[in-house]
Amino acid sequence: MEKKSCMILALDVSDREEALKIAEDVSEFVDAVKVGYPLVLATGLGIIRELSEFAPIIADFKVADIPNTNRLICEQVFEAGADAVIVQGFTGRDSLDACIEVASEYGKDVFVVSEMSHPGGAEFLQPVGETIARMAAQAGAFGLVAPATRPERVKAIREIIGDKLTIISPGVGAQGGKASDVIAAGADWVIVGRSIYRADSPREAAREIAAEIEAGPNGE
Ligand code: XMP
C-alpha cells in the first residue's frame, strides 16, 4: 500500500453501483478502500475484486475465531482479491498466527485491532490494547488499528511499537477525530467513512480531508 494521501476510505454503503461510483470518484484522494460486512453482506464477496480496480482493498472482517476458522476465513478473503485483512487481537497469539501464516502464503497483510474507536472501546479493549500491540509486533503483523478518537492512545501505541508496524486509524469526522491530529500522533493512515460517503460530493469531501492532512494540525 503506497502512502500518498494518508487516507483510507471506509466504504460502508450497501448498494453495488453506489459503492463503485464513490470508489472511482474518490480514488485520487485515497490510498486504499476498506470494505466490511455492510457492503459484502449486501452485495457479495465479488465486490472486493470489482473495487480493487480503483485501489488496494482492506477487508475489515475483524476476524475473531479459533485458529482453524481464522485460517479458513483468511483464505476466502485473499482468494477474493483483498490486499489485507483486519483481525482482532484479543483472541490470542495462536489465532493471530493463523491469520499471519495465511497472509504470508498469499503475500498479503494483516492489521490487528488493538483498541476500538467508539466509547465502548475503552471498556474492555483499552486496558489490554498495549499488550495486544506488543503481541502483534512480536507475531509479525503488518499493522495495527488504533483509535483516531483518542490521538493520545495512538501516540502511546506508536511509542510501544516504534516503527515496526504501520498504524491505520478509524474515527475521523463522524466519530469526532481530526485527521491531521491523528497523523501527527503517529498514525500512518486515517480511515474515513461517513464524512465521505454521506457527503453531497464524496470527491469534494475526500479532497478537503486530504488537504487538511497535508496542511497538518496547525494548518500550515
Ligand atoms: P466512520 O463512518 O465512523 O467509519 O468514519 C469508520 C469505519 O471504521 C470502522 N471502525 C473500526 N474498525 N477498529 C476497527 O478495526 C476500530 O476501532 C474501528 N472503529 C471504526 C467502522 O466499522 C467503519 O467501517
JSON list of C-alpha atoms and ligand atoms in Angstrom, two decimals:
[
{"chain": "A", "resi": 1, "resn": "MET", "atom": "CA", "xyz": [0.00, 0.00, 0.00]},
{"chain": "A", "resi": 2, "resn": "GLU", "atom": "CA", "xyz": [1.67, 3.17, -1.14]},
{"chain": "A", "resi": 3, "resn": "LYS", "atom": "CA", "xyz": [1.45, 6.17, 1.21]},
{"chain": "A", "resi": 4, "resn": "LYS", "atom": "CA", "xyz": [0.30, 9.26, -0.68]},
{"chain": "A", "resi": 5, "resn": "SER", "atom": "CA", "xyz": [-2.79, 10.89, 0.83]},
{"chain": "A", "resi": 6, "resn": "CYS", "atom": "CA", "xyz": [-2.52, 9.00, 4.18]},
{"chain": "A", "resi": 7, "resn": "MET", "atom": "CA", "xyz": [-6.25, 8.32, 3.87]},
{"chain": "A", "resi": 8, "resn": "ILE", "atom": "CA", "xyz": [-8.31, 5.12, 3.56]},
{"chain": "A", "resi": 9, "resn": "LEU", "atom": "CA", "xyz": [-11.97, 5.19, 2.56]},
{"chain": "A", "resi": 10, "resn": "ALA", "atom": "CA", "xyz": [-14.33, 3.07, 4.69]},
{"chain": "A", "resi": 11, "resn": "LEU", "atom": "CA", "xyz": [-16.96, 2.15, 2.13]},
{"chain": "A", "resi": 12, "resn": "ASP", "atom": "CA", "xyz": [-19.91, 1.12, 4.29]},
{"chain": "A", "resi": 13, "resn": "VAL", "atom": "CA", "xyz": [-22.66, 1.58, 1.73]},
{"chain": "A", "resi": 14, "resn": "SER", "atom": "CA", "xyz": [-24.91, -1.32, 0.76]},
{"chain": "A", "resi": 15, "resn": "ASP", "atom": "CA", "xyz": [-25.51, -0.68, -2.93]},
{"chain": "A", "resi": 16, "resn": "ARG", "atom": "CA", "xyz": [-23.07, -2.05, -5.51]},
{"chain": "A", "resi": 17, "resn": "GLU", "atom": "CA", "xyz": [-23.43, 0.77, -8.06]},
{"chain": "A", "resi": 18, "resn": "GLU", "atom": "CA", "xyz": [-23.08, 3.44, -5.39]},
{"chain": "A", "resi": 19, "resn": "ALA", "atom": "CA", "xyz": [-20.01, 1.73, -3.96]},
{"chain": "A", "resi": 20, "resn": "LEU", "atom": "CA", "xyz": [-18.30, 1.52, -7.34]},
{"chain": "A", "resi": 21, "resn": "LYS", "atom": "CA", "xyz": [-19.15, 5.14, -8.19]},
{"chain": "A", "resi": 22, "resn": "ILE", "atom": "CA", "xyz": [-17.85, 6.51, -4.88]},
{"chain": "A", "resi": 23, "resn": "ALA", "atom": "CA", "xyz": [-14.66, 4.43, -5.13]},
{"chain": "A", "resi": 24, "resn": "GLU", "atom": "CA", "xyz": [-14.00, 5.72, -8.61]},
{"chain": "A", "resi": 25, "resn": "ASP", "atom": "CA", "xyz": [-14.80, 9.34, -7.69]},
{"chain": "A", "resi": 26, "resn": "VAL", "atom": "CA", "xyz": [-12.52, 9.45, -4.65]},
{"chain": "A", "resi": 27, "resn": "SER", "atom": "CA", "xyz": [-9.72, 7.16, -5.86]},
{"chain": "A", "resi": 28, "resn": "GLU", "atom": "CA", "xyz": [-7.43, 10.14, -6.49]},
{"chain": "A", "resi": 29, "resn": "PHE", "atom": "CA", "xyz": [-7.57, 11.06, -2.79]},
{"chain": "A", "resi": 30, "resn": "VAL", "atom": "CA", "xyz": [-7.39, 7.71, -1.01]},
{"chain": "A", "resi": 31, "resn": "ASP", "atom": "CA", "xyz": [-4.60, 5.14, -0.78]},
{"chain": "A", "resi": 32, "resn": "ALA", "atom": "CA", "xyz": [-6.92, 2.18, -0.12]},
{"chain": "A", "resi": 33, "resn": "VAL", "atom": "CA", "xyz": [-10.57, 1.23, 0.29]},
{"chain": "A", "resi": 34, "resn": "LYS", "atom": "CA", "xyz": [-11.77, -0.63, 3.38]},
{"chain": "A", "resi": 35, "resn": "VAL", "atom": "CA", "xyz": [-14.77, -2.89, 2.89]},
{"chain": "A", "resi": 36, "resn": "GLY", "atom": "CA", "xyz": [-16.61, -4.63, 5.67]},
{"chain": "A", "resi": 37, "resn": "TYR", "atom": "CA", "xyz": [-19.74, -6.57, 6.50]},
{"chain": "A", "resi": 38, "resn": "PRO", "atom": "CA", "xyz": [-22.30, -3.93, 5.40]},
{"chain": "A", "resi": 39, "resn": "LEU", "atom": "CA", "xyz": [-21.11, -3.88, 1.78]},
{"chain": "A", "resi": 40, "resn": "VAL", "atom": "CA", "xyz": [-20.04, -7.52, 1.45]},
{"chain": "A", "resi": 41, "resn": "LEU", "atom": "CA", "xyz": [-23.21, -8.93, 3.04]},
{"chain": "A", "resi": 42, "resn": "ALA", "atom": "CA", "xyz": [-25.33, -6.71, 0.80]},
{"chain": "A", "resi": 43, "resn": "THR", "atom": "CA", "xyz": [-23.54, -7.28, -2.49]},
{"chain": "A", "resi": 44, "resn": "GLY", "atom": "CA", "xyz": [-21.38, -10.41, -2.14]},
{"chain": "A", "resi": 45, "resn": "LEU", "atom": "CA", "xyz": [-17.69, -11.11, -1.81]},
{"chain": "A", "resi": 46, "resn": "GLY", "atom": "CA", "xyz": [-17.18, -10.38, -5.53]},
{"chain": "A", "resi": 47, "resn": "ILE", "atom": "CA", "xyz": [-17.34, -6.65, -4.75]},
{"chain": "A", "resi": 48, "resn": "ILE", "atom": "CA", "xyz": [-13.77, -6.90, -3.44]},
{"chain": "A", "resi": 49, "resn": "ARG", "atom": "CA", "xyz": [-12.35, -7.73, -6.87]},
{"chain": "A", "resi": 50, "resn": "GLU", "atom": "CA", "xyz": [-14.54, -5.12, -8.56]},
{"chain": "A", "resi": 51, "resn": "LEU", "atom": "CA", "xyz": [-13.33, -2.40, -6.20]},
{"chain": "A", "resi": 52, "resn": "SER", "atom": "CA", "xyz": [-9.71, -3.47, -6.48]},
{"chain": "A", "resi": 53, "resn": "GLU", "atom": "CA", "xyz": [-9.70, -1.80, -9.90]},
{"chain": "A", "resi": 54, "resn": "PHE", "atom": "CA", "xyz": [-9.65, 1.55, -8.06]},
{"chain": "A", "resi": 55, "resn": "ALA", "atom": "CA", "xyz": [-7.44, 0.96, -5.00]},
{"chain": "A", "resi": 56, "resn": "PRO", "atom": "CA", "xyz": [-5.92, -1.71, -2.75]},
{"chain": "A", "resi": 57, "resn": "ILE", "atom": "CA", "xyz": [-8.64, -3.35, -0.65]},
{"chain": "A", "resi": 58, "resn": "ILE", "atom": "CA", "xyz": [-8.58, -3.89, 3.11]},
{"chain": "A", "resi": 59, "resn": "ALA", "atom": "CA", "xyz": [-11.18, -6.44, 4.22]},
{"chain": "A", "resi": 60, "resn": "ASP", "atom": "CA", "xyz": [-12.49, -5.36, 7.62]},
{"chain": "A", "resi": 61, "resn": "PHE", "atom": "CA", "xyz": [-13.94, -8.63, 8.92]},
{"chain": "A", "resi": 62, "resn": "LYS", "atom": "CA", "xyz": [-12.45, -8.23, 12.41]},
{"chain": "A", "resi": 63, "resn": "VAL", "atom": "CA", "xyz": [-11.66, -11.93, 12.29]},
{"chain": "A", "resi": 64, "resn": "ALA", "atom": "CA", "xyz": [-12.03, -13.32, 15.84]},
{"chain": "A", "resi": 65, "resn": "ASP", "atom": "CA", "xyz": [-12.20, -17.10, 15.97]},
{"chain": "A", "resi": 66, "resn": "ILE", "atom": "CA", "xyz": [-10.13, -20.18, 16.75]},
{"chain": "A", "resi": 67, "resn": "PRO", "atom": "CA", "xyz": [-7.01, -20.66, 14.62]},
{"chain": "A", "resi": 68, "resn": "ASN", "atom": "CA", "xyz": [-8.55, -23.16, 12.18]},
{"chain": "A", "resi": 69, "resn": "THR", "atom": "CA", "xyz": [-11.60, -20.99, 11.48]},
{"chain": "A", "resi": 70, "resn": "ASN", "atom": "CA", "xyz": [-9.44, -17.88, 11.20]},
{"chain": "A", "resi": 71, "resn": "ARG", "atom": "CA", "xyz": [-7.33, -19.71, 8.61]},
{"chain": "A", "resi": 72, "resn": "LEU", "atom": "CA", "xyz": [-10.42, -20.67, 6.58]},
{"chain": "A", "resi": 73, "resn": "ILE", "atom": "CA", "xyz": [-11.79, -17.10, 6.71]},
{"chain": "A", "resi": 74, "resn": "CYS", "atom": "CA", "xyz": [-8.48, -15.52, 5.67]},
{"chain": "A", "resi": 75, "resn": "GLU", "atom": "CA", "xyz": [-8.12, -17.94, 2.75]},
{"chain": "A", "resi": 76, "resn": "GLN", "atom": "CA", "xyz": [-11.53, -16.83, 1.43]},
{"chain": "A", "resi": 77, "resn": "VAL", "atom": "CA", "xyz": [-10.67, -13.16, 1.92]},
{"chain": "A", "resi": 78, "resn": "PHE", "atom": "CA", "xyz": [-7.41, -13.38, -0.02]},
{"chain": "A", "resi": 79, "resn": "GLU", "atom": "CA", "xyz": [-8.89, -15.66, -2.71]},
{"chain": "A", "resi": 80, "resn": "ALA", "atom": "CA", "xyz": [-11.48, -12.89, -3.20]},
{"chain": "A", "resi": 81, "resn": "GLY", "atom": "CA", "xyz": [-8.70, -10.43, -4.01]},
{"chain": "A", "resi": 82, "resn": "ALA", "atom": "CA", "xyz": [-8.22, -8.46, -0.79]},
{"chain": "A", "resi": 83, "resn": "ASP", "atom": "CA", "xyz": [-4.79, -6.99, -0.14]},
{"chain": "A", "resi": 84, "resn": "ALA", "atom": "CA", "xyz": [-5.13, -7.01, 3.63]},
{"chain": "A", "resi": 85, "resn": "VAL", "atom": "CA", "xyz": [-7.44, -8.24, 6.36]},
{"chain": "A", "resi": 86, "resn": "ILE", "atom": "CA", "xyz": [-8.32, -6.74, 9.74]},
{"chain": "A", "resi": 87, "resn": "VAL", "atom": "CA", "xyz": [-8.35, -9.23, 12.60]},
{"chain": "A", "resi": 88, "resn": "GLN", "atom": "CA", "xyz": [-8.98, -8.98, 16.33]},
{"chain": "A", "resi": 89, "resn": "GLY", "atom": "CA", "xyz": [-6.03, -9.43, 18.66]},
{"chain": "A", "resi": 90, "resn": "PHE", "atom": "CA", "xyz": [-7.95, -10.36, 21.81]},
{"chain": "A", "resi": 91, "resn": "THR", "atom": "CA", "xyz": [-8.42, -13.94, 20.62]},
{"chain": "A", "resi": 92, "resn": "GLY", "atom": "CA", "xyz": [-4.74, -14.58, 21.37]},
{"chain": "A", "resi": 93, "resn": "ARG", "atom": "CA", "xyz": [-1.45, -15.37, 19.70]},
{"chain": "A", "resi": 94, "resn": "ASP", "atom": "CA", "xyz": [-2.41, -18.71, 18.13]},
{"chain": "A", "resi": 95, "resn": "SER", "atom": "CA", "xyz": [-5.45, -17.22, 16.40]},
{"chain": "A", "resi": 96, "resn": "LEU", "atom": "CA", "xyz": [-3.39, -14.29, 15.16]},
{"chain": "A", "resi": 97, "resn": "ASP", "atom": "CA", "xyz": [-0.57, -16.57, 13.98]},
{"chain": "A", "resi": 98, "resn": "ALA", "atom": "CA", "xyz": [-3.07, -18.49, 11.82]},
{"chain": "A", "resi": 99, "resn": "CYS", "atom": "CA", "xyz": [-4.08, -15.26, 10.03]},
{"chain": "A", "resi": 100, "resn": "ILE", "atom": "CA", "xyz": [-0.48, -14.15, 9.55]},
{"chain": "A", "resi": 101, "resn": "GLU", "atom": "CA", "xyz": [0.51, -17.56, 8.16]},
{"chain": "A", "resi": 102, "resn": "VAL", "atom": "CA", "xyz": [-2.25, -17.43, 5.54]},
{"chain": "A", "resi": 103, "resn": "ALA", "atom": "CA", "xyz": [-1.45, -13.81, 4.69]},
{"chain": "A", "resi": 104, "resn": "SER", "atom": "CA", "xyz": [2.20, -14.65, 4.12]},
{"chain": "A", "resi": 105, "resn": "GLU", "atom": "CA", "xyz": [1.23, -17.60, 1.89]},
{"chain": "A", "resi": 106, "resn": "TYR", "atom": "CA", "xyz": [-0.67, -15.13, -0.28]},
{"chain": "A", "resi": 107, "resn": "GLY", "atom": "CA", "xyz": [1.86, -12.29, 0.07]},
{"chain": "A", "resi": 108, "resn": "LYS", "atom": "CA", "xyz": [-0.79, -10.15, 1.82]},
{"chain": "A", "resi": 109, "resn": "ASP", "atom": "CA", "xyz": [-1.05, -8.15, 5.04]},
{"chain": "A", "resi": 110, "resn": "VAL", "atom": "CA", "xyz": [-2.73, -8.44, 8.44]},
{"chain": "A", "resi": 111, "resn": "PHE", "atom": "CA", "xyz": [-3.86, -5.48, 10.57]},
{"chain": "A", "resi": 112, "resn": "VAL", "atom": "CA", "xyz": [-4.63, -6.21, 14.22]},
{"chain": "A", "resi": 113, "resn": "VAL", "atom": "CA", "xyz": [-7.22, -4.26, 16.22]},
{"chain": "A", "resi": 114, "resn": "SER", "atom": "CA", "xyz": [-5.58, -3.15, 19.45]},
{"chain": "A", "resi": 115, "resn": "GLU", "atom": "CA", "xyz": [-8.32, -0.86, 20.74]},
{"chain": "A", "resi": 116, "resn": "MET", "atom": "CA", "xyz": [-11.55, 0.35, 19.16]},
{"chain": "A", "resi": 117, "resn": "SER", "atom": "CA", "xyz": [-12.57, 3.92, 18.44]},
{"chain": "A", "resi": 118, "resn": "HIS", "atom": "CA", "xyz": [-16.10, 4.05, 19.88]},
{"chain": "A", "resi": 119, "resn": "PRO", "atom": "CA", "xyz": [-16.80, 4.90, 23.56]},
{"chain": "A", "resi": 120, "resn": "GLY", "atom": "CA", "xyz": [-17.29, 1.21, 24.39]},
{"chain": "A", "resi": 121, "resn": "GLY", "atom": "CA", "xyz": [-13.79, 0.55, 23.07]},
{"chain": "A", "resi": 122, "resn": "ALA", "atom": "CA", "xyz": [-12.49, 1.97, 26.35]},
{"chain": "A", "resi": 123, "resn": "GLU", "atom": "CA", "xyz": [-14.44, -0.57, 28.45]},
{"chain": "A", "resi": 124, "resn": "PHE", "atom": "CA", "xyz": [-12.74, -3.89, 27.78]},
{"chain": "A", "resi": 125, "resn": "LEU", "atom": "CA", "xyz": [-10.20, -3.46, 24.98]},
{"chain": "A", "resi": 126, "resn": "GLN", "atom": "CA", "xyz": [-8.32, -0.34, 26.06]},
{"chain": "A", "resi": 127, "resn": "PRO", "atom": "CA", "xyz": [-6.83, -1.90, 29.21]},
{"chain": "A", "resi": 128, "resn": "VAL", "atom": "CA", "xyz": [-5.23, -4.65, 27.07]},
{"chain": "A", "resi": 129, "resn": "GLY", "atom": "CA", "xyz": [-4.55, -2.53, 23.98]},
{"chain": "A", "resi": 130, "resn": "GLU", "atom": "CA", "xyz": [-0.85, -2.12, 24.63]},
{"chain": "A", "resi": 131, "resn": "THR", "atom": "CA", "xyz": [-0.41, -5.84, 25.32]},
{"chain": "A", "resi": 132, "resn": "ILE", "atom": "CA", "xyz": [-2.18, -6.63, 22.05]},
{"chain": "A", "resi": 133, "resn": "ALA", "atom": "CA", "xyz": [0.04, -4.13, 20.23]},
{"chain": "A", "resi": 134, "resn": "ARG", "atom": "CA", "xyz": [3.18, -5.83, 21.59]},
{"chain": "A", "resi": 135, "resn": "MET", "atom": "CA", "xyz": [1.86, -9.25, 20.63]},
{"chain": "A", "resi": 136, "resn": "ALA", "atom": "CA", "xyz": [1.06, -8.06, 17.11]},
{"chain": "A", "resi": 137, "resn": "ALA", "atom": "CA", "xyz": [4.61, -6.73, 16.72]},
{"chain": "A", "resi": 138, "resn": "GLN", "atom": "CA", "xyz": [6.13, -9.99, 18.00]},
{"chain": "A", "resi": 139, "resn": "ALA", "atom": "CA", "xyz": [3.88, -12.07, 15.74]},
{"chain": "A", "resi": 140, "resn": "GLY", "atom": "CA", "xyz": [4.99, -10.14, 12.65]},
{"chain": "A", "resi": 141, "resn": "ALA", "atom": "CA", "xyz": [1.72, -8.42, 11.78]},
{"chain": "A", "resi": 142, "resn": "PHE", "atom": "CA", "xyz": [1.90, -5.66, 9.18]},
{"chain": "A", "resi": 143, "resn": "GLY", "atom": "CA", "xyz": [-0.05, -3.12, 11.17]},
{"chain": "A", "resi": 144, "resn": "LEU", "atom": "CA", "xyz": [-2.42, -2.11, 13.93]},
{"chain": "A", "resi": 145, "resn": "VAL", "atom": "CA", "xyz": [-5.83, -0.46, 14.03]},
{"chain": "A", "resi": 146, "resn": "ALA", "atom": "CA", "xyz": [-5.84, 2.25, 16.71]},
{"chain": "A", "resi": 147, "resn": "PRO", "atom": "CA", "xyz": [-8.48, 4.89, 17.57]},
{"chain": "A", "resi": 148, "resn": "ALA", "atom": "CA", "xyz": [-8.50, 8.30, 15.87]},
{"chain": "A", "resi": 149, "resn": "THR", "atom": "CA", "xyz": [-10.93, 9.40, 18.59]},
{"chain": "A", "resi": 150, "resn": "ARG", "atom": "CA", "xyz": [-8.05, 9.16, 21.11]},
{"chain": "A", "resi": 151, "resn": "PRO", "atom": "CA", "xyz": [-4.87, 10.51, 19.49]},
{"chain": "A", "resi": 152, "resn": "GLU", "atom": "CA", "xyz": [-3.08, 10.17, 22.84]},
{"chain": "A", "resi": 153, "resn": "ARG", "atom": "CA", "xyz": [-3.63, 6.40, 22.62]},
{"chain": "A", "resi": 154, "resn": "VAL", "atom": "CA", "xyz": [-2.27, 6.32, 19.07]},
{"chain": "A", "resi": 155, "resn": "LYS", "atom": "CA", "xyz": [0.80, 8.13, 20.40]},
{"chain": "A", "resi": 156, "resn": "ALA", "atom": "CA", "xyz": [1.21, 5.68, 23.30]},
{"chain": "A", "resi": 157, "resn": "ILE", "atom": "CA", "xyz": [0.90, 2.70, 20.98]},
{"chain": "A", "resi": 158, "resn": "ARG", "atom": "CA", "xyz": [3.35, 4.22, 18.49]},
{"chain": "A", "resi": 159, "resn": "GLU", "atom": "CA", "xyz": [5.86, 4.63, 21.33]},
{"chain": "A", "resi": 160, "resn": "ILE", "atom": "CA", "xyz": [5.49, 0.95, 22.23]},
{"chain": "A", "resi": 161, "resn": "ILE", "atom": "CA", "xyz": [5.83, -0.47, 18.71]},
{"chain": "A", "resi": 162, "resn": "GLY", "atom": "CA", "xyz": [8.28, 2.07, 17.30]},
{"chain": "A", "resi": 163, "resn": "ASP", "atom": "CA", "xyz": [8.50, 1.99, 13.51]},
{"chain": "A", "resi": 164, "resn": "LYS", "atom": "CA", "xyz": [7.94, -1.73, 13.36]},
{"chain": "A", "resi": 165, "resn": "LEU", "atom": "CA", "xyz": [4.26, -1.65, 12.39]},
{"chain": "A", "resi": 166, "resn": "THR", "atom": "CA", "xyz": [2.04, 0.69, 10.44]},
{"chain": "A", "resi": 167, "resn": "ILE", "atom": "CA", "xyz": [-0.97, 2.20, 12.21]},
{"chain": "A", "resi": 168, "resn": "ILE", "atom": "CA", "xyz": [-4.31, 2.75, 10.50]},
{"chain": "A", "resi": 169, "resn": "SER", "atom": "CA", "xyz": [-6.78, 4.81, 12.47]},
{"chain": "A", "resi": 170, "resn": "PRO", "atom": "CA", "xyz": [-10.58, 4.98, 12.19]},
{"chain": "A", "resi": 171, "resn": "GLY", "atom": "CA", "xyz": [-12.77, 7.53, 13.94]},
{"chain": "A", "resi": 172, "resn": "VAL", "atom": "CA", "xyz": [-12.15, 10.70, 11.92]},
{"chain": "A", "resi": 173, "resn": "GLY", "atom": "CA", "xyz": [-15.09, 13.01, 11.16]},
{"chain": "A", "resi": 174, "resn": "ALA", "atom": "CA", "xyz": [-18.37, 11.34, 12.15]},
{"chain": "A", "resi": 175, "resn": "GLN", "atom": "CA", "xyz": [-16.87, 9.93, 15.36]},
{"chain": "A", "resi": 176, "resn": "GLY", "atom": "CA", "xyz": [-15.09, 13.20, 16.20]},
{"chain": "A", "resi": 177, "resn": "GLY", "atom": "CA", "xyz": [-11.40, 12.62, 15.37]},
{"chain": "A", "resi": 178, "resn": "LYS", "atom": "CA", "xyz": [-9.39, 15.18, 13.36]},
{"chain": "A", "resi": 179, "resn": "ALA", "atom": "CA", "xyz": [-7.28, 13.64, 10.61]},
{"chain": "A", "resi": 180, "resn": "SER", "atom": "CA", "xyz": [-4.16, 15.79, 10.92]},
{"chain": "A", "resi": 181, "resn": "ASP", "atom": "CA", "xyz": [-4.06, 15.33, 14.72]},
{"chain": "A", "resi": 182, "resn": "VAL", "atom": "CA", "xyz": [-4.06, 11.56, 14.36]},
{"chain": "A", "resi": 183, "resn": "ILE", "atom": "CA", "xyz": [-1.33, 11.56, 11.72]},
{"chain": "A", "resi": 184, "resn": "ALA", "atom": "CA", "xyz": [0.71, 13.90, 13.96]},
{"chain": "A", "resi": 185, "resn": "ALA", "atom": "CA", "xyz": [0.17, 11.44, 16.85]},
{"chain": "A", "resi": 186, "resn": "GLY", "atom": "CA", "xyz": [1.82, 8.66, 14.84]},
{"chain": "A", "resi": 187, "resn": "ALA", "atom": "CA", "xyz": [-0.79, 7.06, 12.57]},
{"chain": "A", "resi": 188, "resn": "ASP", "atom": "CA", "xyz": [0.25, 6.26, 9.01]},
{"chain": "A", "resi": 189, "resn": "TRP", "atom": "CA", "xyz": [-3.27, 6.39, 7.63]},
{"chain": "A", "resi": 190, "resn": "VAL", "atom": "CA", "xyz": [-6.64, 7.64, 8.82]},
{"chain": "A", "resi": 191, "resn": "ILE", "atom": "CA", "xyz": [-9.77, 5.71, 7.88]},
{"chain": "A", "resi": 192, "resn": "VAL", "atom": "CA", "xyz": [-12.77, 7.84, 6.93]},
{"chain": "A", "resi": 193, "resn": "GLY", "atom": "CA", "xyz": [-16.26, 6.57, 6.20]},
{"chain": "A", "resi": 194, "resn": "ARG", "atom": "CA", "xyz": [-19.45, 8.60, 6.69]},
{"chain": "A", "resi": 195, "resn": "SER", "atom": "CA", "xyz": [-17.78, 12.00, 6.29]},
{"chain": "A", "resi": 196, "resn": "ILE", "atom": "CA", "xyz": [-17.00, 10.97, 2.73]},
{"chain": "A", "resi": 197, "resn": "TYR", "atom": "CA", "xyz": [-19.67, 8.55, 1.53]},
{"chain": "A", "resi": 198, "resn": "ARG", "atom": "CA", "xyz": [-22.57, 10.53, 3.06]},
{"chain": "A", "resi": 199, "resn": "ALA", "atom": "CA", "xyz": [-21.34, 13.89, 1.71]},
{"chain": "A", "resi": 200, "resn": "ASP", "atom": "CA", "xyz": [-23.18, 15.58, -1.16]},
{"chain": "A", "resi": 201, "resn": "SER", "atom": "CA", "xyz": [-19.93, 15.27, -3.06]},
{"chain": "A", "resi": 202, "resn": "PRO", "atom": "CA", "xyz": [-17.78, 12.40, -1.74]},
{"chain": "A", "resi": 203, "resn": "ARG", "atom": "CA", "xyz": [-14.99, 13.53, -4.04]},
{"chain": "A", "resi": 204, "resn": "GLU", "atom": "CA", "xyz": [-15.00, 17.07, -2.60]},
{"chain": "A", "resi": 205, "resn": "ALA", "atom": "CA", "xyz": [-15.15, 15.74, 0.96]},
{"chain": "A", "resi": 206, "resn": "ALA", "atom": "CA", "xyz": [-12.19, 13.43, 0.31]},
{"chain": "A", "resi": 207, "resn": "ARG", "atom": "CA", "xyz": [-10.27, 16.28, -1.30]},
{"chain": "A", "resi": 208, "resn": "GLU", "atom": "CA", "xyz": [-10.86, 18.50, 1.75]},
{"chain": "A", "resi": 209, "resn": "ILE", "atom": "CA", "xyz": [-9.71, 15.89, 4.26]},
{"chain": "A", "resi": 210, "resn": "ALA", "atom": "CA", "xyz": [-6.64, 15.11, 2.16]},
{"chain": "A", "resi": 211, "resn": "ALA", "atom": "CA", "xyz": [-5.82, 18.84, 2.10]},
{"chain": "A", "resi": 212, "resn": "GLU", "atom": "CA", "xyz": [-6.30, 19.06, 5.86]},
{"chain": "A", "resi": 213, "resn": "ILE", "atom": "CA", "xyz": [-3.86, 16.19, 6.38]},
{"chain": "A", "resi": 214, "resn": "GLU", "atom": "CA", "xyz": [-1.34, 17.81, 4.09]},
{"chain": "A", "resi": 215, "resn": "ALA", "atom": "CA", "xyz": [-1.64, 21.15, 5.90]},
{"chain": "A", "resi": 216, "resn": "GLY", "atom": "CA", "xyz": [-1.02, 19.48, 9.27]},
{"chain": "A", "resi": 217, "resn": "PRO", "atom": "CA", "xyz": [-2.56, 20.16, 12.71]},
{"chain": "A", "resi": 218, "resn": "ASN", "atom": "CA", "xyz": [-1.63, 23.87, 12.66]},
{"chain": "A", "resi": 219, "resn": "GLY", "atom": "CA", "xyz": [-2.93, 24.36, 9.13]},
{"chain": "A", "resi": 220, "resn": "GLU", "atom": "CA", "xyz": [0.44, 25.39, 7.75]},
{"chain": "B", "resi": 1, "resn": "XMP", "atom": "P1", "xyz": [-16.84, 6.24, 10.06]},
{"chain": "B", "resi": 1, "resn": "XMP", "atom": "O1", "xyz": [-18.12, 6.32, 9.31]},
{"chain": "B", "resi": 1, "resn": "XMP", "atom": "O2", "xyz": [-17.01, 6.33, 11.54]},
{"chain": "B", "resi": 1, "resn": "XMP", "atom": "O3", "xyz": [-16.31, 4.76, 9.73]},
{"chain": "B", "resi": 1, "resn": "XMP", "atom": "O4", "xyz": [-15.79, 7.17, 9.55]},
{"chain": "B", "resi": 1, "resn": "XMP", "atom": "C1", "xyz": [-15.26, 4.15, 10.41]},
{"chain": "B", "resi": 1, "resn": "XMP", "atom": "C2", "xyz": [-15.02, 2.79, 9.82]},
{"chain": "B", "resi": 1, "resn": "XMP", "atom": "O5", "xyz": [-14.00, 2.13, 10.54]},
{"chain": "B", "resi": 1, "resn": "XMP", "atom": "C3", "xyz": [-14.56, 1.02, 11.26]},
{"chain": "B", "resi": 1, "resn": "XMP", "atom": "N1", "xyz": [-14.08, 1.17, 12.61]},
{"chain": "B", "resi": 1, "resn": "XMP", "atom": "C4", "xyz": [-13.17, 0.40, 13.17]},
{"chain": "B", "resi": 1, "resn": "XMP", "atom": "N2", "xyz": [-12.52, -0.66, 12.72]},
{"chain": "B", "resi": 1, "resn": "XMP", "atom": "N3", "xyz": [-11.33, -0.77, 14.76]},
{"chain": "B", "resi": 1, "resn": "XMP", "atom": "C5", "xyz": [-11.61, -1.24, 13.53]},
{"chain": "B", "resi": 1, "resn": "XMP", "atom": "O6", "xyz": [-11.00, -2.25, 13.14]},
{"chain": "B", "resi": 1, "resn": "XMP", "atom": "C6", "xyz": [-11.96, 0.30, 15.26]},
{"chain": "B", "resi": 1, "resn": "XMP", "atom": "O7", "xyz": [-11.70, 0.75, 16.35]},
{"chain": "B", "resi": 1, "resn": "XMP", "atom": "C7", "xyz": [-12.94, 0.90, 14.43]},
{"chain": "B", "resi": 1, "resn": "XMP", "atom": "N4", "xyz": [-13.69, 1.97, 14.60]},
{"chain": "B", "resi": 1, "resn": "XMP", "atom": "C8", "xyz": [-14.39, 2.12, 13.45]},
{"chain": "B", "resi": 1, "resn": "XMP", "atom": "C9", "xyz": [-16.04, 1.11, 11.16]},
{"chain": "B", "resi": 1, "resn": "XMP", "atom": "O8", "xyz": [-16.63, -0.17, 11.10]},
{"chain": "B", "resi": 1, "resn": "XMP", "atom": "C10", "xyz": [-16.22, 1.86, 9.87]},
{"chain": "B", "resi": 1, "resn": "XMP", "atom": "O9", "xyz": [-16.10, 0.99, 8.77]}
]
